[in-house]
Short mmCIF file of N, CA and C in Angstrom, two decimals:
data_model
loop_
_atom_site.label_atom_id
_atom_site.label_comp_id
_atom_site.label_asym_id
_atom_site.label_seq_id
_atom_site.Cartn_x
_atom_site.Cartn_y
_atom_site.Cartn_z
N UNK A 1 93.19 87.45 206.59
CA UNK A 1 93.17 88.57 205.45
C UNK A 1 91.96 88.24 204.36
N UNK A 2 90.83 88.93 203.93
CA UNK A 2 90.11 88.33 203.16
C UNK A 2 90.65 88.23 201.77
N UNK A 3 90.14 87.31 200.96
CA UNK A 3 90.80 87.12 199.46
C UNK A 3 89.54 86.99 198.61
N UNK A 4 89.77 86.97 197.28
CA UNK A 4 88.74 87.22 196.35
C UNK A 4 88.63 85.84 195.68
N UNK A 5 87.59 85.35 195.35
CA UNK A 5 87.51 84.14 194.63
C UNK A 5 87.41 84.36 193.13
N UNK A 6 87.59 85.74 192.68
CA UNK A 6 87.38 86.06 191.38
C UNK A 6 88.54 85.49 190.48
N UNK A 7 88.28 85.17 189.30
CA UNK A 7 89.18 84.73 188.43
C UNK A 7 88.99 85.53 186.90
N UNK A 8 90.07 85.88 186.17
CA UNK A 8 89.65 86.62 184.99
C UNK A 8 88.77 86.25 184.06
N UNK A 9 88.39 84.83 184.22
CA UNK A 9 87.40 84.41 183.36
C UNK A 9 85.94 84.71 183.91
N UNK A 10 85.87 85.15 185.11
CA UNK A 10 84.54 85.56 185.80
C UNK A 10 83.99 86.74 185.01
N UNK A 11 82.75 86.94 185.00
CA UNK A 11 82.21 88.12 184.49
C UNK A 11 81.73 89.04 185.47
N UNK A 12 81.56 88.48 186.88
CA UNK A 12 80.87 89.14 187.92
C UNK A 12 81.94 89.68 188.84
N UNK A 13 81.84 90.64 189.67
CA UNK A 13 82.68 91.06 190.79
C UNK A 13 82.69 90.17 191.67
N UNK A 14 83.56 89.95 192.56
CA UNK A 14 83.53 89.10 193.73
C UNK A 14 82.70 89.78 194.89
N UNK A 15 82.11 89.16 195.82
CA UNK A 15 81.44 89.82 196.85
C UNK A 15 82.45 90.55 197.79
N UNK A 16 82.08 91.85 198.11
CA UNK A 16 83.01 92.62 198.81
C UNK A 16 82.83 92.57 200.31
N UNK A 17 84.16 91.97 201.09
CA UNK A 17 83.75 91.85 202.47
C UNK A 17 83.43 92.95 203.39
N UNK A 18 82.87 92.87 204.64
CA UNK A 18 82.19 93.65 205.31
C UNK A 18 83.49 94.69 205.71
N UNK A 19 83.28 96.15 205.53
CA UNK A 19 84.30 97.06 206.09
C UNK A 19 85.05 97.44 204.88
N UNK A 20 84.97 96.89 203.62
CA UNK A 20 85.65 97.32 202.47
C UNK A 20 84.86 98.06 201.50
N UNK A 21 85.47 98.90 200.68
CA UNK A 21 84.77 99.58 199.72
C UNK A 21 84.65 98.64 198.44
N UNK A 22 83.67 98.91 197.64
CA UNK A 22 83.59 97.99 196.45
C UNK A 22 84.75 98.29 195.48
N UNK A 23 85.35 97.27 194.81
CA UNK A 23 86.37 97.51 194.08
C UNK A 23 86.09 98.43 193.00
N UNK A 24 87.13 99.19 192.38
CA UNK A 24 87.13 100.31 191.54
C UNK A 24 88.31 99.96 190.76
N UNK A 25 88.34 100.29 189.37
CA UNK A 25 89.59 100.35 188.57
C UNK A 25 90.45 101.40 188.95
N UNK A 26 91.89 101.40 189.02
CA UNK A 26 92.70 102.47 189.14
C UNK A 26 93.09 102.84 187.90
N UNK A 27 92.95 104.24 187.73
CA UNK A 27 93.31 104.98 186.59
C UNK A 27 94.48 106.01 186.82
N UNK A 28 95.47 105.91 186.00
CA UNK A 28 96.51 106.99 186.02
C UNK A 28 96.41 108.06 184.99
N UNK A 29 95.81 109.27 185.35
CA UNK A 29 95.66 110.53 184.40
C UNK A 29 96.92 110.83 183.95
N UNK A 30 97.44 110.59 182.51
CA UNK A 30 98.84 111.00 182.18
C UNK A 30 99.22 112.33 182.50
N UNK A 31 98.35 113.38 182.40
CA UNK A 31 98.75 114.76 182.85
C UNK A 31 99.05 114.94 184.36
N UNK A 32 98.34 114.19 185.14
CA UNK A 32 98.61 114.21 186.66
C UNK A 32 99.83 113.78 186.94
N UNK A 33 100.09 112.42 186.30
CA UNK A 33 101.48 111.97 186.53
C UNK A 33 102.59 112.65 185.98
N UNK A 34 102.49 113.34 185.01
CA UNK A 34 103.34 114.09 184.29
C UNK A 34 103.62 115.38 185.21
N UNK A 35 102.58 115.87 185.90
CA UNK A 35 102.68 117.17 186.58
C UNK A 35 103.44 116.65 187.79
N UNK A 36 103.18 115.63 188.54
CA UNK A 36 103.94 115.06 189.75
C UNK A 36 105.62 115.01 189.35
N UNK A 37 105.72 114.34 188.30
CA UNK A 37 107.25 113.92 187.75
C UNK A 37 107.78 115.27 187.67
N UNK A 38 107.09 116.28 186.86
CA UNK A 38 107.58 117.69 186.57
C UNK A 38 108.03 118.25 187.74
N UNK A 39 107.37 118.31 189.02
CA UNK A 39 107.66 118.59 190.09
C UNK A 39 108.63 117.81 190.93
N UNK A 40 108.53 116.59 191.00
CA UNK A 40 109.36 115.80 191.89
C UNK A 40 111.03 115.82 191.44
N UNK A 41 111.11 115.47 190.04
CA UNK A 41 112.41 115.41 189.52
C UNK A 41 113.57 116.60 189.69
N UNK A 42 112.93 117.76 189.19
CA UNK A 42 113.57 119.05 189.51
C UNK A 42 114.08 119.17 190.80
N UNK A 43 112.97 119.02 191.75
CA UNK A 43 113.38 119.08 193.06
C UNK A 43 114.32 118.22 193.53
N UNK A 44 114.23 116.87 193.24
CA UNK A 44 115.12 115.83 193.58
C UNK A 44 116.43 116.11 192.92
N UNK A 45 116.45 116.58 191.89
CA UNK A 45 117.81 116.91 191.02
C UNK A 45 118.52 118.00 191.80
N UNK A 46 117.74 118.91 192.13
CA UNK A 46 118.55 120.16 192.95
C UNK A 46 119.03 119.68 194.37
N UNK A 47 117.97 118.97 194.92
CA UNK A 47 118.56 118.55 196.43
C UNK A 47 119.57 117.47 196.37
N UNK A 48 119.33 116.34 195.50
CA UNK A 48 120.37 115.40 195.56
C UNK A 48 121.60 115.80 194.87
N UNK A 49 121.59 116.65 193.92
CA UNK A 49 122.65 117.00 193.25
C UNK A 49 123.48 118.12 194.10
N UNK A 50 122.78 118.79 194.77
CA UNK A 50 123.55 119.64 195.78
C UNK A 50 124.27 118.80 196.70
N UNK A 51 123.62 117.73 197.23
CA UNK A 51 124.36 116.93 198.17
C UNK A 51 125.56 116.23 197.48
N UNK A 52 125.30 115.71 196.39
CA UNK A 52 126.26 115.11 195.57
C UNK A 52 127.51 115.87 195.37
N UNK A 53 127.12 117.14 194.96
CA UNK A 53 128.35 118.23 194.92
C UNK A 53 128.96 118.57 196.13
N UNK A 54 128.44 118.60 197.18
CA UNK A 54 128.94 118.88 198.52
C UNK A 54 129.87 117.93 198.79
N UNK A 55 129.44 116.57 198.57
CA UNK A 55 130.09 115.35 198.97
C UNK A 55 131.23 115.07 198.05
N UNK A 56 131.22 115.20 196.68
CA UNK A 56 132.31 114.74 195.90
C UNK A 56 133.12 116.05 195.29
N UNK A 57 132.40 117.19 195.20
CA UNK A 57 133.23 118.40 194.59
C UNK A 57 133.68 118.09 193.21
N UNK A 58 134.94 118.52 193.20
CA UNK A 58 135.66 118.46 191.74
C UNK A 58 136.06 116.93 191.51
N UNK A 59 135.87 116.07 192.39
CA UNK A 59 136.02 114.71 191.88
C UNK A 59 135.04 114.11 190.94
N UNK A 60 134.06 114.77 190.70
CA UNK A 60 133.04 114.40 189.72
C UNK A 60 133.50 114.70 188.44
N UNK A 61 134.69 115.39 188.20
CA UNK A 61 135.19 115.52 186.75
C UNK A 61 135.70 114.39 186.23
N UNK A 62 135.89 113.46 187.07
CA UNK A 62 136.29 112.19 186.56
C UNK A 62 135.01 111.40 185.83
N UNK A 63 133.82 111.70 186.12
CA UNK A 63 132.74 111.25 185.77
C UNK A 63 131.95 111.84 184.65
N UNK A 64 131.66 113.10 184.51
CA UNK A 64 131.33 113.94 183.73
C UNK A 64 131.75 115.34 183.73
N UNK A 65 131.28 116.12 182.52
CA UNK A 65 131.81 117.46 182.51
C UNK A 65 130.51 118.34 181.96
N UNK A 66 130.45 119.48 182.56
CA UNK A 66 129.30 120.32 181.98
C UNK A 66 130.17 121.65 181.58
N UNK A 67 129.79 121.96 180.46
CA UNK A 67 130.49 123.14 179.74
C UNK A 67 129.50 124.26 178.96
N UNK A 68 129.63 125.37 179.12
CA UNK A 68 128.92 126.35 178.68
C UNK A 68 129.36 126.70 177.21
N UNK A 69 128.45 126.53 176.06
CA UNK A 69 129.19 126.85 174.70
C UNK A 69 128.23 128.13 174.48
N UNK A 70 128.57 128.51 173.19
CA UNK A 70 127.69 129.65 172.55
C UNK A 70 126.36 129.59 172.61
N UNK A 71 125.66 128.33 172.31
CA UNK A 71 124.38 128.12 171.99
C UNK A 71 123.55 127.38 173.37
N UNK A 72 124.36 126.98 174.39
CA UNK A 72 123.67 126.27 175.46
C UNK A 72 124.93 125.74 176.45
N UNK A 73 124.33 124.64 177.05
CA UNK A 73 125.11 123.89 177.88
C UNK A 73 125.24 122.47 177.46
N UNK A 74 126.31 121.95 177.54
CA UNK A 74 126.62 120.42 177.07
C UNK A 74 126.97 119.82 178.35
N UNK A 75 126.55 118.57 178.51
CA UNK A 75 126.77 117.55 179.38
C UNK A 75 127.52 116.33 178.80
N UNK A 76 128.60 116.07 179.27
CA UNK A 76 129.56 114.91 178.60
C UNK A 76 129.88 113.92 179.48
N UNK A 77 129.50 112.73 179.27
CA UNK A 77 130.02 111.59 180.35
C UNK A 77 131.40 111.34 179.75
N UNK A 78 132.31 111.04 180.96
CA UNK A 78 133.57 110.86 180.73
C UNK A 78 134.16 109.68 180.07
N UNK A 79 133.37 108.73 179.95
CA UNK A 79 133.72 107.45 179.23
C UNK A 79 132.56 106.65 178.87
N UNK A 80 132.96 105.42 177.98
CA UNK A 80 131.80 104.37 177.97
C UNK A 80 131.46 103.67 179.07
N UNK A 81 132.19 103.36 180.08
CA UNK A 81 132.09 102.79 181.41
C UNK A 81 131.03 103.70 182.14
N UNK A 82 131.14 105.12 182.06
CA UNK A 82 130.16 105.74 182.73
C UNK A 82 128.90 105.47 181.97
N UNK A 83 128.79 105.67 180.82
CA UNK A 83 127.52 105.37 180.11
C UNK A 83 126.76 104.10 180.31
N UNK A 84 127.63 103.20 180.39
CA UNK A 84 127.17 101.72 180.92
C UNK A 84 126.76 101.66 182.27
N UNK A 85 127.33 102.48 183.21
CA UNK A 85 126.81 102.47 184.67
C UNK A 85 125.59 103.27 184.72
N UNK A 86 125.46 104.22 184.03
CA UNK A 86 124.30 104.93 183.94
C UNK A 86 122.96 104.17 183.61
N UNK A 87 123.23 103.31 182.35
CA UNK A 87 122.01 102.40 182.00
C UNK A 87 121.85 101.16 183.04
N UNK A 88 123.07 100.65 183.61
CA UNK A 88 122.91 99.74 184.71
C UNK A 88 122.00 100.29 185.93
N UNK A 89 122.41 101.34 186.07
CA UNK A 89 121.72 102.02 187.38
C UNK A 89 120.32 102.30 187.21
N UNK A 90 119.94 102.56 186.07
CA UNK A 90 118.52 102.81 185.73
C UNK A 90 117.67 101.63 185.81
N UNK A 91 118.31 100.73 185.19
CA UNK A 91 117.75 99.13 185.30
C UNK A 91 117.68 98.83 186.77
N UNK A 92 118.64 98.69 187.29
CA UNK A 92 118.73 98.33 188.89
C UNK A 92 117.87 99.22 189.81
N UNK A 93 117.79 100.46 189.58
CA UNK A 93 116.85 101.38 190.43
C UNK A 93 115.28 101.01 190.12
N UNK A 94 114.88 100.65 188.81
CA UNK A 94 113.62 100.05 188.64
C UNK A 94 113.14 98.90 189.08
N UNK A 95 114.18 97.89 189.02
CA UNK A 95 113.89 96.57 189.59
C UNK A 95 113.92 96.59 191.11
N UNK A 96 114.75 97.46 191.73
CA UNK A 96 114.75 97.46 193.27
C UNK A 96 113.62 98.23 193.73
N UNK A 97 112.99 99.33 192.81
CA UNK A 97 112.05 100.02 193.31
C UNK A 97 110.72 99.15 193.44
N UNK A 98 110.39 98.23 192.30
CA UNK A 98 109.37 97.26 192.33
C UNK A 98 109.64 96.15 193.49
N UNK A 99 110.86 95.79 193.48
CA UNK A 99 111.10 94.67 194.62
C UNK A 99 110.74 95.03 195.83
N UNK A 100 111.10 96.49 196.32
CA UNK A 100 110.54 96.99 197.55
C UNK A 100 109.12 96.97 197.77
N UNK A 101 108.45 97.38 196.73
CA UNK A 101 106.98 97.23 196.67
C UNK A 101 106.45 95.77 197.06
N UNK A 102 106.96 94.72 196.19
CA UNK A 102 106.72 93.53 196.45
C UNK A 102 107.06 93.00 197.97
N UNK A 103 108.16 93.40 198.47
CA UNK A 103 108.49 92.98 199.82
C UNK A 103 107.50 93.59 200.74
N UNK A 104 107.07 94.86 200.51
CA UNK A 104 106.08 95.48 201.42
C UNK A 104 104.78 94.72 201.51
N UNK A 105 104.22 94.38 200.21
CA UNK A 105 103.09 93.60 200.01
C UNK A 105 103.14 92.14 200.96
N UNK A 106 104.29 91.67 200.63
CA UNK A 106 104.57 90.17 201.17
C UNK A 106 104.55 90.47 202.70
N UNK A 107 105.09 91.42 203.16
CA UNK A 107 105.07 91.89 204.59
C UNK A 107 103.80 91.92 205.21
N UNK A 108 102.78 92.22 204.57
CA UNK A 108 101.26 92.33 204.94
C UNK A 108 100.84 91.13 204.67
N UNK A 109 101.25 90.09 204.00
CA UNK A 109 100.56 88.80 203.88
C UNK A 109 99.96 88.64 202.36
N UNK A 110 100.24 89.48 201.58
CA UNK A 110 99.42 89.37 200.09
C UNK A 110 100.35 88.62 199.25
N UNK A 111 99.75 88.04 198.26
CA UNK A 111 100.22 87.23 197.07
C UNK A 111 100.74 88.29 196.01
N UNK A 112 101.93 88.27 195.74
CA UNK A 112 102.36 89.51 194.84
C UNK A 112 102.58 88.84 193.31
N UNK A 113 102.27 89.71 192.38
CA UNK A 113 102.55 89.61 190.98
C UNK A 113 103.20 90.75 190.51
N UNK A 114 104.41 90.42 189.70
CA UNK A 114 105.28 91.36 188.96
C UNK A 114 104.90 91.57 187.66
N UNK A 115 105.01 92.55 186.92
CA UNK A 115 104.58 92.73 185.53
C UNK A 115 105.19 94.11 184.84
N UNK A 116 104.65 94.04 183.42
CA UNK A 116 105.05 95.34 182.82
C UNK A 116 103.78 95.55 182.12
N UNK A 117 103.35 97.19 182.14
CA UNK A 117 102.38 97.59 181.51
C UNK A 117 102.77 98.59 180.51
N UNK A 118 102.76 97.95 179.03
CA UNK A 118 103.52 98.81 178.01
C UNK A 118 102.70 100.02 177.67
N UNK A 119 101.35 99.76 177.83
CA UNK A 119 100.45 101.08 177.56
C UNK A 119 100.73 102.27 178.49
N UNK A 120 101.35 101.99 179.60
CA UNK A 120 101.76 102.91 180.69
C UNK A 120 103.20 103.41 180.67
N UNK A 121 103.84 102.54 180.05
CA UNK A 121 105.42 102.65 179.90
C UNK A 121 105.96 102.31 181.46
N UNK A 122 105.42 101.37 182.06
CA UNK A 122 105.84 101.05 183.53
C UNK A 122 105.82 99.68 183.91
N UNK A 123 106.62 99.51 184.84
CA UNK A 123 106.71 98.19 185.50
C UNK A 123 105.73 98.35 186.67
N UNK A 124 105.39 97.09 187.09
CA UNK A 124 104.40 97.16 188.40
C UNK A 124 104.53 95.95 189.26
N UNK A 125 104.10 96.13 190.35
CA UNK A 125 103.99 95.07 191.41
C UNK A 125 102.33 95.10 191.84
N UNK A 126 101.52 94.03 191.97
CA UNK A 126 100.35 94.13 192.27
C UNK A 126 99.90 92.84 193.05
N UNK A 127 98.76 93.09 194.11
CA UNK A 127 98.35 91.96 194.81
C UNK A 127 96.91 91.80 194.08
N UNK A 128 96.65 91.23 193.04
CA UNK A 128 95.55 90.93 192.35
C UNK A 128 94.54 89.96 192.99
N UNK A 129 93.33 90.30 192.88
CA UNK A 129 92.22 89.62 193.34
C UNK A 129 92.24 89.36 194.88
N UNK A 130 92.87 90.25 195.60
CA UNK A 130 92.86 90.38 196.97
C UNK A 130 92.27 91.77 197.55
N UNK A 131 91.46 91.77 198.46
CA UNK A 131 90.87 92.95 198.98
C UNK A 131 92.30 93.62 199.99
N UNK A 132 92.46 94.80 199.88
CA UNK A 132 93.65 95.53 200.27
C UNK A 132 93.15 96.51 201.33
N UNK A 133 93.98 96.59 202.61
CA UNK A 133 93.59 97.84 203.38
C UNK A 133 94.05 99.15 202.88
N UNK A 134 93.61 100.17 203.08
CA UNK A 134 94.08 101.43 202.68
C UNK A 134 95.49 101.64 203.18
N UNK A 135 95.62 101.50 204.56
CA UNK A 135 96.87 101.90 205.16
C UNK A 135 98.00 100.95 204.57
N UNK A 136 97.58 99.78 204.29
CA UNK A 136 98.49 98.76 203.58
C UNK A 136 99.09 99.50 202.12
N UNK A 137 98.07 99.73 201.44
CA UNK A 137 98.38 100.42 200.07
C UNK A 137 99.38 101.67 200.30
N UNK A 138 99.01 102.51 201.23
CA UNK A 138 99.77 103.75 201.40
C UNK A 138 101.25 103.36 201.81
N UNK A 139 101.30 102.46 202.70
CA UNK A 139 102.84 102.05 203.07
C UNK A 139 103.45 101.32 201.90
N UNK A 140 102.87 100.57 201.19
CA UNK A 140 103.38 99.80 200.05
C UNK A 140 103.64 100.78 199.12
N UNK A 141 103.01 101.91 198.88
CA UNK A 141 103.23 102.99 197.76
C UNK A 141 104.38 103.66 198.22
N UNK A 142 104.65 104.13 199.35
CA UNK A 142 105.79 105.01 199.76
C UNK A 142 107.07 104.14 200.07
N UNK A 143 106.81 102.83 200.21
CA UNK A 143 108.08 102.07 200.69
C UNK A 143 109.26 102.31 199.78
N UNK A 144 109.20 102.31 198.58
CA UNK A 144 110.23 102.44 197.80
C UNK A 144 111.08 103.81 198.09
N UNK A 145 110.24 104.85 197.96
CA UNK A 145 110.69 106.24 198.17
C UNK A 145 111.42 106.34 199.52
N UNK A 146 110.81 105.92 200.69
CA UNK A 146 111.42 106.02 201.87
C UNK A 146 112.75 105.25 202.05
N UNK A 147 112.58 103.89 201.76
CA UNK A 147 113.54 102.81 202.01
C UNK A 147 114.94 103.10 200.97
N UNK A 148 114.63 103.22 199.68
CA UNK A 148 115.75 103.34 198.65
C UNK A 148 116.24 104.65 198.86
N UNK A 149 115.62 105.68 199.01
CA UNK A 149 116.48 107.02 199.18
C UNK A 149 117.08 107.13 200.58
N UNK A 150 116.57 106.29 201.65
CA UNK A 150 117.40 106.18 202.89
C UNK A 150 118.78 105.32 202.76
N UNK A 151 118.58 104.24 201.99
CA UNK A 151 119.88 103.63 201.55
C UNK A 151 120.66 104.37 200.54
N UNK A 152 120.30 105.14 199.76
CA UNK A 152 121.13 105.43 198.68
C UNK A 152 121.82 106.97 198.96
N UNK A 153 121.19 107.70 200.07
CA UNK A 153 121.50 109.02 200.30
C UNK A 153 123.06 108.88 200.91
N UNK A 154 123.42 108.02 201.69
CA UNK A 154 124.69 107.81 202.34
C UNK A 154 125.85 107.34 201.11
N UNK A 155 125.44 106.89 200.04
CA UNK A 155 126.45 106.36 199.14
C UNK A 155 126.96 107.68 198.24
N UNK A 156 126.11 108.65 198.41
CA UNK A 156 126.52 110.01 197.82
C UNK A 156 127.96 110.41 198.51
N UNK A 157 128.14 110.02 199.63
CA UNK A 157 129.38 110.46 200.31
C UNK A 157 130.64 109.44 200.31
N UNK A 158 130.35 108.16 199.43
CA UNK A 158 131.40 107.29 199.35
C UNK A 158 132.28 108.09 198.52
N UNK A 159 133.71 107.79 198.89
CA UNK A 159 134.74 108.38 198.06
C UNK A 159 135.25 107.88 196.81
N UNK A 160 134.12 107.40 196.08
CA UNK A 160 134.18 106.77 194.65
C UNK A 160 133.23 107.56 193.96
N UNK A 161 133.71 108.47 193.02
CA UNK A 161 132.90 109.30 192.25
C UNK A 161 131.85 108.81 191.44
N UNK A 162 132.32 107.56 190.76
CA UNK A 162 131.08 106.94 189.82
C UNK A 162 130.08 106.26 190.67
N UNK A 163 130.51 105.51 191.55
CA UNK A 163 129.56 105.03 192.60
C UNK A 163 128.57 105.97 192.94
N UNK A 164 129.02 107.22 193.59
CA UNK A 164 128.29 108.34 194.13
C UNK A 164 127.36 108.81 192.99
N UNK A 165 127.83 109.03 191.75
CA UNK A 165 127.03 109.58 190.74
C UNK A 165 125.95 108.50 190.36
N UNK A 166 126.35 107.10 190.38
CA UNK A 166 125.27 106.10 190.11
C UNK A 166 124.13 106.13 191.23
N UNK A 167 124.30 106.44 192.41
CA UNK A 167 123.59 106.56 193.53
C UNK A 167 122.49 107.86 193.20
N UNK A 168 123.33 108.84 192.69
CA UNK A 168 122.59 110.17 192.50
C UNK A 168 121.46 109.85 191.19
N UNK A 169 121.96 109.01 190.35
CA UNK A 169 120.89 108.75 189.17
C UNK A 169 119.72 107.81 189.78
N UNK A 170 120.11 106.83 190.46
CA UNK A 170 119.17 106.07 191.32
C UNK A 170 118.26 106.90 192.07
N UNK A 171 118.83 107.71 192.71
CA UNK A 171 117.64 108.65 193.61
C UNK A 171 116.79 109.25 192.84
N UNK A 172 117.33 109.80 191.57
CA UNK A 172 116.47 110.56 190.64
C UNK A 172 115.28 109.69 190.00
N UNK A 173 115.76 108.40 189.62
CA UNK A 173 114.86 107.51 188.84
C UNK A 173 113.92 106.91 190.03
N UNK A 174 114.44 106.56 191.11
CA UNK A 174 113.40 106.11 192.06
C UNK A 174 112.32 107.22 192.59
N UNK A 175 112.91 108.26 192.62
CA UNK A 175 111.85 109.66 192.89
C UNK A 175 110.77 109.76 191.83
N UNK A 176 111.36 109.70 190.67
CA UNK A 176 110.49 109.61 189.50
C UNK A 176 109.42 108.59 189.41
N UNK A 177 110.03 107.40 189.65
CA UNK A 177 109.00 106.40 189.77
C UNK A 177 108.05 106.25 190.95
N UNK A 178 108.37 107.07 191.87
CA UNK A 178 107.18 107.26 193.09
C UNK A 178 106.23 108.10 192.61
N UNK A 179 106.16 108.74 191.53
CA UNK A 179 105.31 109.68 191.04
C UNK A 179 103.93 109.05 191.03
N UNK A 180 103.71 107.84 190.37
CA UNK A 180 102.48 107.10 190.20
C UNK A 180 102.21 106.61 191.65
N UNK A 181 103.10 106.14 192.58
CA UNK A 181 103.00 105.49 193.68
C UNK A 181 102.29 106.64 194.51
N UNK A 182 102.85 107.93 194.61
CA UNK A 182 102.10 109.07 195.50
C UNK A 182 100.61 109.25 195.01
N UNK A 183 100.60 109.10 193.61
CA UNK A 183 99.26 109.38 193.11
C UNK A 183 98.19 108.44 193.63
N UNK A 184 98.59 107.07 193.47
CA UNK A 184 97.54 106.10 193.96
C UNK A 184 97.38 106.00 195.38
#
């Protein structure tokens, strides 16, 4: 696999190997990503929420309640444990999402770097300074959506409502996190 001799201190781009396009920066237009998230998340919420409700039914009352009031709808978590579980699930889903990207890159033989891009509000995995095949990027990009969703869907049917609800949240956050992956 071709590698680049480029270092951040260099001011010139490395020579592009035969068969590769010239390097170009990857940009994430915020409105495009927001558009993808605004489509993916509601669809995922309806689909995964429907499966969760089918699998758990009224057992979910032990986890949260939804009540209609005169001014709207309230969503109430049943306990502090549920709130902590929600936060832990979001963190775990984010870490696992990026870990799956990293494992997919490693499977193709790339050296992997993990990081945070505060200006994007995102965590990332990248194979810096290495020329990458398009098919590899596509597989790496969709890997968390395919792998984690396949692993988490059966958990919606586990007879532990809190665990099933945590899986539902992880499915939502994994799917939302895939918006940027699907764009790139």
